[in-house]
């Protein structure tokens, strides 16, 4: 797999986190509910050690609701506060302030005891690209655009975005690069569109996704492509070869034929990825808690 790595980018984010961590009371990590492992950068643990943490399972509208329930329980067990959200439609985002206050309840009580009632709570948002950070910040803050990019020539100081009278967000989310620890992480990030499609050719990507869906969500696959049954996987048949046969079966049903009656599997792969990303085949989660 042709995976790009951006050491400069990571260094910049690390520096921002190290600089700012002392100014925040809590860290909010936004992850993709469809791929809660692949969309986390494990460096966050070390970089934010000791800070109370809120994990936002975003994109719940696209994820398998049962799997989201398991993930929420898993992260709560690890001691994190958890918020489920569909930032695009602003679902769950209204609970952000309450979740942060609950997470910091002890600290807030201590402030109150010391008479520091009006003390503002500050939160840093972190997440990998495309997970929905800007959308989430905009919804929580009730504004239209989050300036997430540093543009050359534009000097901006760090700003705090007010959420309410006692709560502020660091306006620039920390953009972390995912960690490609094994092939499945790269594949998951490519399926969801978190990394560019050129990571693998689209047809191979489609083959892997087809095989995954056939074993975890066979009914949705049958229904989505009007297949009465899925072809049997042969002994020893590898993922790509089997996925290719599934692409052929689905493409034939959709009428994606090229000369000689062959199926245009590349076109089918593109459609499959589009439909997966748009949750048109159903709501799928690609990783479950161990
Ligand atoms: P980032 O800052 O983390 O890089 O992500 P950003 O907010 O830019 O979101 C990336 C894309 O994901 C956007 O779509 C956004 O609308 C969409 N998105 C964010 N949160 C959710 C969610 O909870 N559910 C769904 N379904 N989508 C979400 P886009 O196609 O780039 O833009 P647009 O078509 O929404 O304008």
PDB file of C-alpha atoms and ligand atoms in Angstrom:
ATOM      1  CA  UNK A   1       0.000   0.000   0.000  1.00  0.00           C
ATOM      2  CA  UNK A   2       1.229   3.416  -0.892  1.00  0.00           C
ATOM      3  CA  UNK A   3       0.791   5.229   2.382  1.00  0.00           C
ATOM      4  CA  UNK A   4       1.862   8.797   2.766  1.00  0.00           C
ATOM      5  CA  UNK A   5       3.314   9.988   5.970  1.00  0.00           C
ATOM      6  CA  UNK A   6       3.554  13.609   6.965  1.00  0.00           C
ATOM      7  CA  UNK A   7       6.222  13.967   9.627  1.00  0.00           C
ATOM      8  CA  UNK A   8       6.214  17.775   9.323  1.00  0.00           C
ATOM      9  CA  UNK A   9       2.508  17.852   9.942  1.00  0.00           C
ATOM     10  CA  UNK A  10       2.706  15.642  13.013  1.00  0.00           C
ATOM     11  CA  UNK A  11       5.545  17.711  14.438  1.00  0.00           C
ATOM     12  CA  UNK A  12       3.455  20.853  14.089  1.00  0.00           C
ATOM     13  CA  UNK A  13       0.461  19.259  15.800  1.00  0.00           C
ATOM     14  CA  UNK A  14       2.621  17.852  18.574  1.00  0.00           C
ATOM     15  CA  UNK A  15       4.079  21.289  19.172  1.00  0.00           C
ATOM     16  CA  UNK A  16       0.615  22.845  19.300  1.00  0.00           C
ATOM     17  CA  UNK A  17      -0.590  20.237  21.802  1.00  0.00           C
ATOM     18  CA  UNK A  18       2.477  20.557  24.000  1.00  0.00           C
ATOM     19  CA  UNK A  19       2.167  24.380  23.899  1.00  0.00           C
ATOM     20  CA  UNK A  20      -1.522  24.507  24.648  1.00  0.00           C
ATOM     21  CA  UNK A  21      -2.172  21.541  26.915  1.00  0.00           C
ATOM     22  CA  UNK A  22      -1.432  23.581  30.017  1.00  0.00           C
ATOM     23  CA  UNK A  23      -4.106  26.084  29.002  1.00  0.00           C
ATOM     24  CA  UNK A  24      -6.929  23.564  28.758  1.00  0.00           C
ATOM     25  CA  UNK A  25      -8.983  21.733  31.358  1.00  0.00           C
ATOM     26  CA  UNK A  26     -10.000  18.854  29.116  1.00  0.00           C
ATOM     27  CA  UNK A  27      -9.298  17.255  25.762  1.00  0.00           C
ATOM     28  CA  UNK A  28     -12.017  16.255  23.342  1.00  0.00           C
ATOM     29  CA  UNK A  29     -11.002  13.608  20.861  1.00  0.00           C
ATOM     30  CA  UNK A  30     -13.285  13.198  17.868  1.00  0.00           C
ATOM     31  CA  UNK A  31     -13.277   9.786  16.226  1.00  0.00           C
ATOM     32  CA  UNK A  32     -15.231   8.127  13.439  1.00  0.00           C
ATOM     33  CA  UNK A  33     -17.833   5.788  14.942  1.00  0.00           C
ATOM     34  CA  UNK A  34     -17.448   3.483  11.933  1.00  0.00           C
ATOM     35  CA  UNK A  35     -13.744   2.917  12.623  1.00  0.00           C
ATOM     36  CA  UNK A  36     -13.040   3.795  16.260  1.00  0.00           C
ATOM     37  CA  UNK A  37      -9.618   2.112  16.235  1.00  0.00           C
ATOM     38  CA  UNK A  38      -8.311   3.217  12.864  1.00  0.00           C
ATOM     39  CA  UNK A  39      -9.468   6.814  13.341  1.00  0.00           C
ATOM     40  CA  UNK A  40      -7.564   7.274  16.615  1.00  0.00           C
ATOM     41  CA  UNK A  41      -3.976   8.261  16.895  1.00  0.00           C
ATOM     42  CA  UNK A  42      -2.552   6.440  19.914  1.00  0.00           C
ATOM     43  CA  UNK A  43      -0.062   9.299  20.491  1.00  0.00           C
ATOM     44  CA  UNK A  44      -2.973  11.267  21.983  1.00  0.00           C
ATOM     45  CA  UNK A  45      -2.709   9.229  25.156  1.00  0.00           C
ATOM     46  CA  UNK A  46       0.881  10.225  25.729  1.00  0.00           C
ATOM     47  CA  UNK A  47       0.471  13.819  24.553  1.00  0.00           C
ATOM     48  CA  UNK A  48      -2.524  14.555  26.737  1.00  0.00           C
ATOM     49  CA  UNK A  49      -1.685  12.344  29.719  1.00  0.00           C
ATOM     50  CA  UNK A  50      -3.476  13.381  32.869  1.00  0.00           C
ATOM     51  CA  UNK A  51      -6.130  15.534  31.190  1.00  0.00           C
ATOM     52  CA  UNK A  52      -9.766  14.545  31.520  1.00  0.00           C
ATOM     53  CA  UNK A  53     -10.926  13.246  28.165  1.00  0.00           C
ATOM     54  CA  UNK A  54     -14.152  13.300  26.213  1.00  0.00           C
ATOM     55  CA  UNK A  55     -14.381  10.900  23.282  1.00  0.00           C
ATOM     56  CA  UNK A  56     -16.842  11.965  20.602  1.00  0.00           C
ATOM     57  CA  UNK A  57     -18.104   9.098  18.479  1.00  0.00           C
ATOM     58  CA  UNK A  58     -19.001  11.155  15.430  1.00  0.00           C
ATOM     59  CA  UNK A  59     -20.817  10.044  12.273  1.00  0.00           C
ATOM     60  CA  UNK A  60     -23.184   7.827  14.271  1.00  0.00           C
ATOM     61  CA  UNK A  61     -25.708   8.361  11.473  1.00  0.00           C
ATOM     62  CA  UNK A  62     -23.426   6.226   9.262  1.00  0.00           C
ATOM     63  CA  UNK A  63     -22.392   3.637  11.858  1.00  0.00           C
ATOM     64  CA  UNK A  64     -24.073   0.443  13.057  1.00  0.00           C
ATOM     65  CA  UNK A  65     -26.115   1.534  16.123  1.00  0.00           C
ATOM     66  CA  UNK A  66     -25.438  -1.693  18.037  1.00  0.00           C
ATOM     67  CA  UNK A  67     -21.688  -1.334  17.479  1.00  0.00           C
ATOM     68  CA  UNK A  68     -21.846   2.307  18.582  1.00  0.00           C
ATOM     69  CA  UNK A  69     -23.466   1.190  21.823  1.00  0.00           C
ATOM     70  CA  UNK A  70     -20.618  -1.284  22.399  1.00  0.00           C
ATOM     71  CA  UNK A  71     -17.999   1.354  21.658  1.00  0.00           C
ATOM     72  CA  UNK A  72     -19.574   3.896  23.976  1.00  0.00           C
ATOM     73  CA  UNK A  73     -19.533   1.323  26.787  1.00  0.00           C
ATOM     74  CA  UNK A  74     -15.932   0.405  25.947  1.00  0.00           C
ATOM     75  CA  UNK A  75     -14.670   3.991  26.170  1.00  0.00           C
ATOM     76  CA  UNK A  76     -16.647   4.683  29.342  1.00  0.00           C
ATOM     77  CA  UNK A  77     -14.999   1.651  30.901  1.00  0.00           C
ATOM     78  CA  UNK A  78     -11.625   3.173  30.084  1.00  0.00           C
ATOM     79  CA  UNK A  79     -12.622   6.234  32.093  1.00  0.00           C
ATOM     80  CA  UNK A  80     -13.513   8.622  29.283  1.00  0.00           C
ATOM     81  CA  UNK A  81     -16.673  10.622  28.976  1.00  0.00           C
ATOM     82  CA  UNK A  82     -18.445   9.689  25.734  1.00  0.00           C
ATOM     83  CA  UNK A  83     -20.661  11.666  23.410  1.00  0.00           C
ATOM     84  CA  UNK A  84     -22.358  10.207  20.333  1.00  0.00           C
ATOM     85  CA  UNK A  85     -22.907  12.696  17.550  1.00  0.00           C
ATOM     86  CA  UNK A  86     -23.929  13.323  13.990  1.00  0.00           C
ATOM     87  CA  UNK A  87     -22.250  16.685  13.637  1.00  0.00           C
ATOM     88  CA  UNK A  88     -23.598  17.194  10.138  1.00  0.00           C
ATOM     89  CA  UNK A  89     -27.181  17.316  11.382  1.00  0.00           C
ATOM     90  CA  UNK A  90     -26.272  18.704  14.769  1.00  0.00           C
ATOM     91  CA  UNK A  91     -27.459  15.622  16.607  1.00  0.00           C
ATOM     92  CA  UNK A  92     -25.787  15.105  19.977  1.00  0.00           C
ATOM     93  CA  UNK A  93     -23.712  18.276  19.673  1.00  0.00           C
ATOM     94  CA  UNK A  94     -26.067  20.106  22.036  1.00  0.00           C
ATOM     95  CA  UNK A  95     -24.964  17.781  24.811  1.00  0.00           C
ATOM     96  CA  UNK A  96     -21.310  18.809  24.534  1.00  0.00           C
ATOM     97  CA  UNK A  97     -21.295  21.496  27.233  1.00  0.00           C
ATOM     98  CA  UNK A  98     -23.126  19.243  29.686  1.00  0.00           C
ATOM     99  CA  UNK A  99     -20.773  16.330  28.980  1.00  0.00           C
ATOM    100  CA  UNK A 100     -17.718  18.517  29.627  1.00  0.00           C
ATOM    101  CA  UNK A 101     -19.197  19.876  32.864  1.00  0.00           C
ATOM    102  CA  UNK A 102     -19.989  16.379  34.039  1.00  0.00           C
ATOM    103  CA  UNK A 103     -16.465  15.259  33.170  1.00  0.00           C
ATOM    104  CA  UNK A 104     -15.028  18.168  35.163  1.00  0.00           C
ATOM    105  CA  UNK A 105     -17.600  18.074  37.951  1.00  0.00           C
ATOM    106  CA  UNK A 106     -15.038  17.628  40.720  1.00  0.00           C
ATOM    107  CA  UNK A 107     -12.832  20.426  39.458  1.00  0.00           C
ATOM    108  CA  UNK A 108     -15.811  22.744  39.073  1.00  0.00           C
ATOM    109  CA  UNK A 109     -16.955  21.933  42.579  1.00  0.00           C
ATOM    110  CA  UNK A 110     -13.473  22.748  43.875  1.00  0.00           C
ATOM    111  CA  UNK A 111     -13.538  26.086  42.024  1.00  0.00           C
ATOM    112  CA  UNK A 112     -16.928  26.850  43.520  1.00  0.00           C
ATOM    113  CA  UNK A 113     -15.661  26.044  47.011  1.00  0.00           C
ATOM    114  CA  UNK A 114     -12.798  28.473  46.457  1.00  0.00           C
ATOM    115  CA  UNK A 115     -15.270  31.085  45.327  1.00  0.00           C
ATOM    116  CA  UNK A 116     -14.043  30.960  41.693  1.00  0.00           C
ATOM    117  CA  UNK A 117     -17.540  30.545  40.353  1.00  0.00           C
ATOM    118  CA  UNK A 118     -17.155  32.334  37.030  1.00  0.00           C
ATOM    119  CA  UNK A 119     -13.987  30.497  36.027  1.00  0.00           C
ATOM    120  CA  UNK A 120     -14.020  29.541  32.332  1.00  0.00           C
ATOM    121  CA  UNK A 121     -13.427  25.935  31.311  1.00  0.00           C
ATOM    122  CA  UNK A 122     -11.297  25.452  28.210  1.00  0.00           C
ATOM    123  CA  UNK A 123     -11.221  22.476  25.872  1.00  0.00           C
ATOM    124  CA  UNK A 124      -8.924  21.364  23.064  1.00  0.00           C
ATOM    125  CA  UNK A 125     -10.366  19.412  20.126  1.00  0.00           C
ATOM    126  CA  UNK A 126      -8.255  16.747  18.427  1.00  0.00           C
ATOM    127  CA  UNK A 127      -8.839  14.312  15.594  1.00  0.00           C
ATOM    128  CA  UNK A 128      -7.622  12.881  12.321  1.00  0.00           C
ATOM    129  CA  UNK A 129      -8.532  14.630   9.036  1.00  0.00           C
ATOM    130  CA  UNK A 130     -12.098  14.414   7.765  1.00  0.00           C
ATOM    131  CA  UNK A 131     -13.521  13.012  10.992  1.00  0.00           C
ATOM    132  CA  UNK A 132     -15.819  16.038  11.329  1.00  0.00           C
ATOM    133  CA  UNK A 133     -13.868  18.384  13.629  1.00  0.00           C
ATOM    134  CA  UNK A 134     -14.823  21.655  11.897  1.00  0.00           C
ATOM    135  CA  UNK A 135     -18.425  20.603  11.512  1.00  0.00           C
ATOM    136  CA  UNK A 136     -18.569  19.629  15.176  1.00  0.00           C
ATOM    137  CA  UNK A 137     -16.987  22.894  16.383  1.00  0.00           C
ATOM    138  CA  UNK A 138     -19.325  24.917  14.184  1.00  0.00           C
ATOM    139  CA  UNK A 139     -22.388  23.139  15.494  1.00  0.00           C
ATOM    140  CA  UNK A 140     -21.303  23.349  19.126  1.00  0.00           C
ATOM    141  CA  UNK A 141     -20.362  27.012  18.790  1.00  0.00           C
ATOM    142  CA  UNK A 142     -23.324  27.863  16.566  1.00  0.00           C
ATOM    143  CA  UNK A 143     -21.275  29.487  13.833  1.00  0.00           C
ATOM    144  CA  UNK A 144     -20.805  28.909  10.131  1.00  0.00           C
ATOM    145  CA  UNK A 145     -17.130  28.332   9.530  1.00  0.00           C
ATOM    146  CA  UNK A 146     -14.258  27.084  11.601  1.00  0.00           C
ATOM    147  CA  UNK A 147     -10.918  28.327  10.412  1.00  0.00           C
ATOM    148  CA  UNK A 148      -9.043  25.082  10.526  1.00  0.00           C
ATOM    149  CA  UNK A 149      -6.305  25.873   8.071  1.00  0.00           C
ATOM    150  CA  UNK A 150      -3.250  27.987   8.482  1.00  0.00           C
ATOM    151  CA  UNK A 151      -3.053  30.056   5.382  1.00  0.00           C
ATOM    152  CA  UNK A 152       0.292  31.513   4.383  1.00  0.00           C
ATOM    153  CA  UNK A 153       0.480  35.227   4.948  1.00  0.00           C
ATOM    154  CA  UNK A 154      -2.389  35.231   7.413  1.00  0.00           C
ATOM    155  CA  UNK A 155      -1.138  35.815  10.894  1.00  0.00           C
ATOM    156  CA  UNK A 156      -3.584  34.584  13.458  1.00  0.00           C
ATOM    157  CA  UNK A 157      -3.213  34.263  17.111  1.00  0.00           C
ATOM    158  CA  UNK A 158      -4.792  31.374  18.953  1.00  0.00           C
ATOM    159  CA  UNK A 159      -8.364  32.147  19.709  1.00  0.00           C
ATOM    160  CA  UNK A 160     -10.891  30.788  22.072  1.00  0.00           C
ATOM    161  CA  UNK A 161     -14.336  30.108  20.738  1.00  0.00           C
ATOM    162  CA  UNK A 162     -17.001  30.772  23.361  1.00  0.00           C
ATOM    163  CA  UNK A 163     -19.610  28.043  23.708  1.00  0.00           C
ATOM    164  CA  UNK A 164     -21.405  29.604  26.612  1.00  0.00           C
ATOM    165  CA  UNK A 165     -20.446  31.908  29.440  1.00  0.00           C
ATOM    166  CA  UNK A 166     -18.305  29.363  31.190  1.00  0.00           C
ATOM    167  CA  UNK A 167     -16.944  27.230  28.346  1.00  0.00           C
ATOM    168  CA  UNK A 168     -14.506  27.871  25.501  1.00  0.00           C
ATOM    169  CA  UNK A 169     -12.861  25.810  22.770  1.00  0.00           C
ATOM    170  CA  UNK A 170      -9.464  26.284  21.275  1.00  0.00           C
ATOM    171  CA  UNK A 171     -10.493  27.442  17.803  1.00  0.00           C
ATOM    172  CA  UNK A 172      -7.888  25.427  15.892  1.00  0.00           C
ATOM    173  CA  UNK A 173      -8.429  21.721  16.254  1.00  0.00           C
ATOM    174  CA  UNK A 174      -5.334  19.565  16.446  1.00  0.00           C
ATOM    175  CA  UNK A 175      -5.158  17.625  13.214  1.00  0.00           C
ATOM    176  CA  UNK A 176      -3.538  14.310  13.916  1.00  0.00           C
ATOM    177  CA  UNK A 177      -2.398  11.921  11.275  1.00  0.00           C
ATOM    178  CA  UNK A 178      -3.704   8.381  11.692  1.00  0.00           C
ATOM    179  CA  UNK A 179      -1.252   5.600  12.470  1.00  0.00           C
ATOM    180  CA  UNK A 180      -1.032   2.986   9.792  1.00  0.00           C
ATOM    181  CA  UNK A 181      -0.049   0.125  11.994  1.00  0.00           C
ATOM    182  CA  UNK A 182      -1.292  -2.567   9.719  1.00  0.00           C
ATOM    183  CA  UNK A 183      -2.981  -2.963   6.394  1.00  0.00           C
ATOM    184  CA  UNK A 184      -6.490  -3.055   7.829  1.00  0.00           C
ATOM    185  CA  UNK A 185      -6.075   0.452   9.267  1.00  0.00           C
ATOM    186  CA  UNK A 186      -5.064   1.778   5.841  1.00  0.00           C
ATOM    187  CA  UNK A 187      -8.008   0.003   4.245  1.00  0.00           C
ATOM    188  CA  UNK A 188     -10.511   1.323   6.804  1.00  0.00           C
ATOM    189  CA  UNK A 189      -9.297   4.872   6.331  1.00  0.00           C
ATOM    190  CA  UNK A 190      -9.537   4.495   2.582  1.00  0.00           C
ATOM    191  CA  UNK A 191     -13.075   3.038   2.708  1.00  0.00           C
ATOM    192  CA  UNK A 192     -14.327   5.967   4.747  1.00  0.00           C
ATOM    193  CA  UNK A 193     -12.499   8.487   2.573  1.00  0.00           C
ATOM    194  CA  UNK A 194     -10.299   9.714   5.431  1.00  0.00           C
ATOM    195  CA  UNK A 195      -7.297   9.176   3.187  1.00  0.00           C
ATOM    196  CA  UNK A 196      -7.184   9.657  -0.555  1.00  0.00           C
ATOM    197  CA  UNK A 197      -8.339   6.910  -2.867  1.00  0.00           C
ATOM    198  CA  UNK A 198      -4.923   6.687  -4.502  1.00  0.00           C
ATOM    199  CA  UNK A 199      -3.691   4.733  -1.492  1.00  0.00           C
ATOM    200  CA  UNK A 200      -4.742   1.610  -3.380  1.00  0.00           C
ATOM    201  CA  UNK A 201      -6.356   1.257  -6.738  1.00  0.00           C
ATOM    202  CA  UNK A 202     -10.076   1.658  -6.394  1.00  0.00           C
ATOM    203  CA  UNK A 203     -10.879  -1.792  -7.709  1.00  0.00           C
ATOM    204  CA  UNK A 204      -8.697  -3.573  -5.135  1.00  0.00           C
ATOM    205  CA  UNK A 205     -10.192  -1.381  -2.423  1.00  0.00           C
ATOM    206  CA  UNK A 206     -13.675  -2.357  -3.633  1.00  0.00           C
ATOM    207  CA  UNK A 207     -12.698  -6.058  -3.546  1.00  0.00           C
ATOM    208  CA  UNK A 208     -11.569  -5.822   0.088  1.00  0.00           C
ATOM    209  CA  UNK A 209     -14.690  -3.903   1.116  1.00  0.00           C
ATOM    210  CA  UNK A 210     -17.005  -6.354  -0.666  1.00  0.00           C
ATOM    211  CA  UNK A 211     -15.415  -9.300   1.144  1.00  0.00           C
ATOM    212  CA  UNK A 212     -15.681  -7.530   4.501  1.00  0.00           C
ATOM    213  CA  UNK A 213     -19.343  -6.657   3.976  1.00  0.00           C
ATOM    214  CA  UNK A 214     -20.150 -10.166   2.748  1.00  0.00           C
ATOM    215  CA  UNK A 215     -18.991 -11.656   6.027  1.00  0.00           C
ATOM    216  CA  UNK A 216     -20.312  -8.978   8.425  1.00  0.00           C
ATOM    217  CA  UNK A 217     -23.359  -7.506   6.687  1.00  0.00           C
ATOM    218  CA  UNK A 218     -24.407 -10.124   4.077  1.00  0.00           C
ATOM    219  CA  UNK A 219     -28.103  -9.220   4.148  1.00  0.00           C
ATOM    220  CA  UNK A 220     -27.455  -5.543   3.476  1.00  0.00           C
ATOM    221  CA  UNK A 221     -25.209  -6.500   0.590  1.00  0.00           C
ATOM    222  CA  UNK A 222     -27.801  -8.834  -0.896  1.00  0.00           C
ATOM    223  CA  UNK A 223     -30.505  -6.245  -0.533  1.00  0.00           C
ATOM    224  CA  UNK A 224     -28.411  -3.355  -1.844  1.00  0.00           C
ATOM    225  CA  UNK A 225     -27.452  -5.195  -4.997  1.00  0.00           C
ATOM    226  CA  UNK A 226     -30.573  -7.338  -5.385  1.00  0.00           C
ATOM    227  CA  UNK A 227     -28.630 -10.594  -5.116  1.00  0.00           C
ATOM    228  CA  UNK A 228     -30.708 -13.608  -4.112  1.00  0.00           C
ATOM    229  CA  UNK A 229     -27.585 -15.223  -2.647  1.00  0.00           C
ATOM    230  CA  UNK A 230     -23.927 -14.297  -2.373  1.00  0.00           C
ATOM    231  CA  UNK A 231     -21.484 -16.472  -4.291  1.00  0.00           C
ATOM    232  CA  UNK A 232     -19.808 -19.094  -2.068  1.00  0.00           C
ATOM    233  CA  UNK A 233     -16.264 -18.266  -1.062  1.00  0.00           C
ATOM    234  CA  UNK A 234     -13.989 -21.090  -2.126  1.00  0.00           C
ATOM    235  CA  UNK A 235     -11.466 -22.696   0.204  1.00  0.00           C
ATOM    236  CA  UNK A 236      -8.195 -20.810   0.032  1.00  0.00           C
ATOM    237  CA  UNK A 237      -9.748 -18.077  -2.118  1.00  0.00           C
ATOM    238  CA  UNK A 238      -8.126 -14.827  -1.065  1.00  0.00           C
ATOM    239  CA  UNK A 239     -10.000 -11.668  -0.116  1.00  0.00           C
ATOM    240  CA  UNK A 240      -9.308  -9.840  -3.348  1.00  0.00           C
ATOM    241  CA  UNK A 241     -10.271 -12.743  -5.598  1.00  0.00           C
ATOM    242  CA  UNK A 242     -13.524 -13.331  -3.733  1.00  0.00           C
ATOM    243  CA  UNK A 243     -14.261  -9.606  -3.575  1.00  0.00           C
ATOM    244  CA  UNK A 244     -13.750  -9.424  -7.312  1.00  0.00           C
ATOM    245  CA  UNK A 245     -16.424 -12.069  -7.846  1.00  0.00           C
ATOM    246  CA  UNK A 246     -18.761 -10.100  -5.601  1.00  0.00           C
ATOM    247  CA  UNK A 247     -18.073  -6.940  -7.597  1.00  0.00           C
ATOM    248  CA  UNK A 248     -18.887  -8.875 -10.749  1.00  0.00           C
ATOM    249  CA  UNK A 249     -22.149 -10.195  -9.293  1.00  0.00           C
ATOM    250  CA  UNK A 250     -23.258  -6.754  -8.091  1.00  0.00           C
ATOM    251  CA  UNK A 251     -22.092  -5.011 -11.289  1.00  0.00           C
ATOM    252  CA  UNK A 252     -23.991  -7.486 -13.431  1.00  0.00           C
ATOM    253  CA  UNK A 253     -27.193  -6.766 -11.500  1.00  0.00           C
ATOM    254  CA  UNK A 254     -26.650  -3.051 -11.960  1.00  0.00           C
ATOM    255  CA  UNK A 255     -26.051  -3.577 -15.682  1.00  0.00           C
ATOM    256  CA  UNK A 256     -22.479  -2.223 -15.656  1.00  0.00           C
ATOM    257  CA  UNK A 257     -21.313  -4.160 -18.693  1.00  0.00           C
ATOM    258  CA  UNK A 258     -18.513  -3.507 -21.128  1.00  0.00           C
ATOM    259  CA  UNK A 259     -17.859  -5.042 -24.528  1.00  0.00           C
ATOM    260  CA  UNK A 260     -18.064  -8.811 -24.606  1.00  0.00           C
ATOM    261  CA  UNK A 261     -20.538  -8.908 -21.732  1.00  0.00           C
ATOM    262  CA  UNK A 262     -17.841  -8.437 -19.108  1.00  0.00           C
ATOM    263  CA  UNK A 263     -18.670  -6.524 -15.970  1.00  0.00           C
ATOM    264  CA  UNK A 264     -17.097  -3.100 -15.501  1.00  0.00           C
ATOM    265  CA  UNK A 265     -15.748  -3.944 -12.055  1.00  0.00           C
ATOM    266  CA  UNK A 266     -13.896  -0.663 -11.701  1.00  0.00           C
ATOM    267  CA  UNK A 267     -17.135   1.274 -12.116  1.00  0.00           C
ATOM    268  CA  UNK A 268     -18.826  -1.074  -9.658  1.00  0.00           C
ATOM    269  CA  UNK A 269     -16.015  -0.527  -7.138  1.00  0.00           C
ATOM    270  CA  UNK A 270     -16.467   3.261  -7.383  1.00  0.00           C
ATOM    271  CA  UNK A 271     -20.203   2.917  -6.855  1.00  0.00           C
ATOM    272  CA  UNK A 272     -19.678   0.579  -3.897  1.00  0.00           C
ATOM    273  CA  UNK A 273     -17.353   3.076  -2.187  1.00  0.00           C
ATOM    274  CA  UNK A 274     -19.715   5.975  -2.890  1.00  0.00           C
ATOM    275  CA  UNK A 275     -22.645   4.028  -1.533  1.00  0.00           C
ATOM    276  CA  UNK A 276     -20.687   2.901   1.501  1.00  0.00           C
ATOM    277  CA  UNK A 277     -19.566   6.483   2.250  1.00  0.00           C
ATOM    278  CA  UNK A 278     -23.085   7.773   1.794  1.00  0.00           C
ATOM    279  CA  UNK A 279     -24.464   4.980   4.051  1.00  0.00           C
ATOM    280  CA  UNK A 280     -26.764   4.039   1.167  1.00  0.00           C
ATOM    281  CA  UNK A 281     -26.276   0.306   1.720  1.00  0.00           C
ATOM    282  CA  UNK A 282     -26.841   0.568   5.436  1.00  0.00           C
ATOM    283  CA  UNK A 283     -25.061   1.709   8.577  1.00  0.00           C
ATOM    284  CA  UNK A 284     -21.863  -0.226   9.013  1.00  0.00           C
ATOM    285  CA  UNK A 285     -19.121  -0.332  11.626  1.00  0.00           C
ATOM    286  CA  UNK A 286     -15.871  -1.906  10.541  1.00  0.00           C
ATOM    287  CA  UNK A 287     -14.240  -2.434  13.923  1.00  0.00           C
ATOM    288  CA  UNK A 288     -15.586  -3.759  17.209  1.00  0.00           C
ATOM    289  CA  UNK A 289     -14.123  -3.535  20.716  1.00  0.00           C
ATOM    290  CA  UNK A 290     -11.944  -6.560  21.503  1.00  0.00           C
TER     291      UNK A 290
HETATM  292  P1  LIG B   1     -12.478  17.804   9.585  1.00  0.00           P
HETATM  293  O1  LIG B   1     -12.590  19.222  10.064  1.00  0.00           O
HETATM  294  O2  LIG B   1     -12.278  16.840  10.711  1.00  0.00           O
HETATM  295  O3  LIG B   1     -11.442  17.584   8.520  1.00  0.00           O
HETATM  296  O4  LIG B   1     -13.871  17.372   8.927  1.00  0.00           O
HETATM  297  P2  LIG B   1     -15.085  18.289   8.414  1.00  0.00           P
HETATM  298  O5  LIG B   1     -15.782  18.912   9.555  1.00  0.00           O
HETATM  299  O6  LIG B   1     -14.592  19.166   7.329  1.00  0.00           O
HETATM  300  O7  LIG B   1     -16.045  17.178   7.826  1.00  0.00           O
HETATM  301  C1  LIG B   1     -15.704  16.396   6.684  1.00  0.00           C
HETATM  302  C2  LIG B   1     -16.961  15.955   5.967  1.00  0.00           C
HETATM  303  O8  LIG B   1     -17.696  15.094   6.834  1.00  0.00           O
HETATM  304  C3  LIG B   1     -17.915  17.075   5.617  1.00  0.00           C
HETATM  305  O9  LIG B   1     -18.562  16.684   4.417  1.00  0.00           O
HETATM  306  C4  LIG B   1     -18.928  17.051   6.745  1.00  0.00           C
HETATM  307  O10 LIG B   1     -20.178  17.583   6.379  1.00  0.00           O
HETATM  308  C5  LIG B   1     -19.029  15.563   6.974  1.00  0.00           C
HETATM  309  N1  LIG B   1     -19.451  15.216   8.350  1.00  0.00           N
HETATM  310  C6  LIG B   1     -18.968  15.696   9.518  1.00  0.00           C
HETATM  311  N2  LIG B   1     -19.590  15.131  10.564  1.00  0.00           N
HETATM  312  C7  LIG B   1     -20.486  14.255  10.049  1.00  0.00           C
HETATM  313  C8  LIG B   1     -21.451  13.351  10.645  1.00  0.00           C
HETATM  314  O11 LIG B   1     -21.588  13.221  11.867  1.00  0.00           O
HETATM  315  N3  LIG B   1     -22.198  12.623   9.763  1.00  0.00           N
HETATM  316  C9  LIG B   1     -22.055  12.706   8.407  1.00  0.00           C
HETATM  317  N4  LIG B   1     -22.824  11.954   7.641  1.00  0.00           N
HETATM  318  N5  LIG B   1     -21.164  13.550   7.841  1.00  0.00           N
HETATM  319  C10 LIG B   1     -20.403  14.304   8.635  1.00  0.00           C
HETATM  320  P3  LIG B   1     -18.205  17.258   3.010  1.00  0.00           P
HETATM  321  O12 LIG B   1     -18.803  16.357   2.014  1.00  0.00           O
HETATM  322  O13 LIG B   1     -16.735  17.523   2.927  1.00  0.00           O
HETATM  323  O14 LIG B   1     -18.876  18.627   3.009  1.00  0.00           O
HETATM  324  P4  LIG B   1     -20.456  18.920   2.923  1.00  0.00           P
HETATM  325  O15 LIG B   1     -20.966  18.161   1.775  1.00  0.00           O
HETATM  326  O16 LIG B   1     -21.073  18.479   4.194  1.00  0.00           O
HETATM  327  O17 LIG B   1     -20.488  20.386   2.761  1.00  0.00           O
END
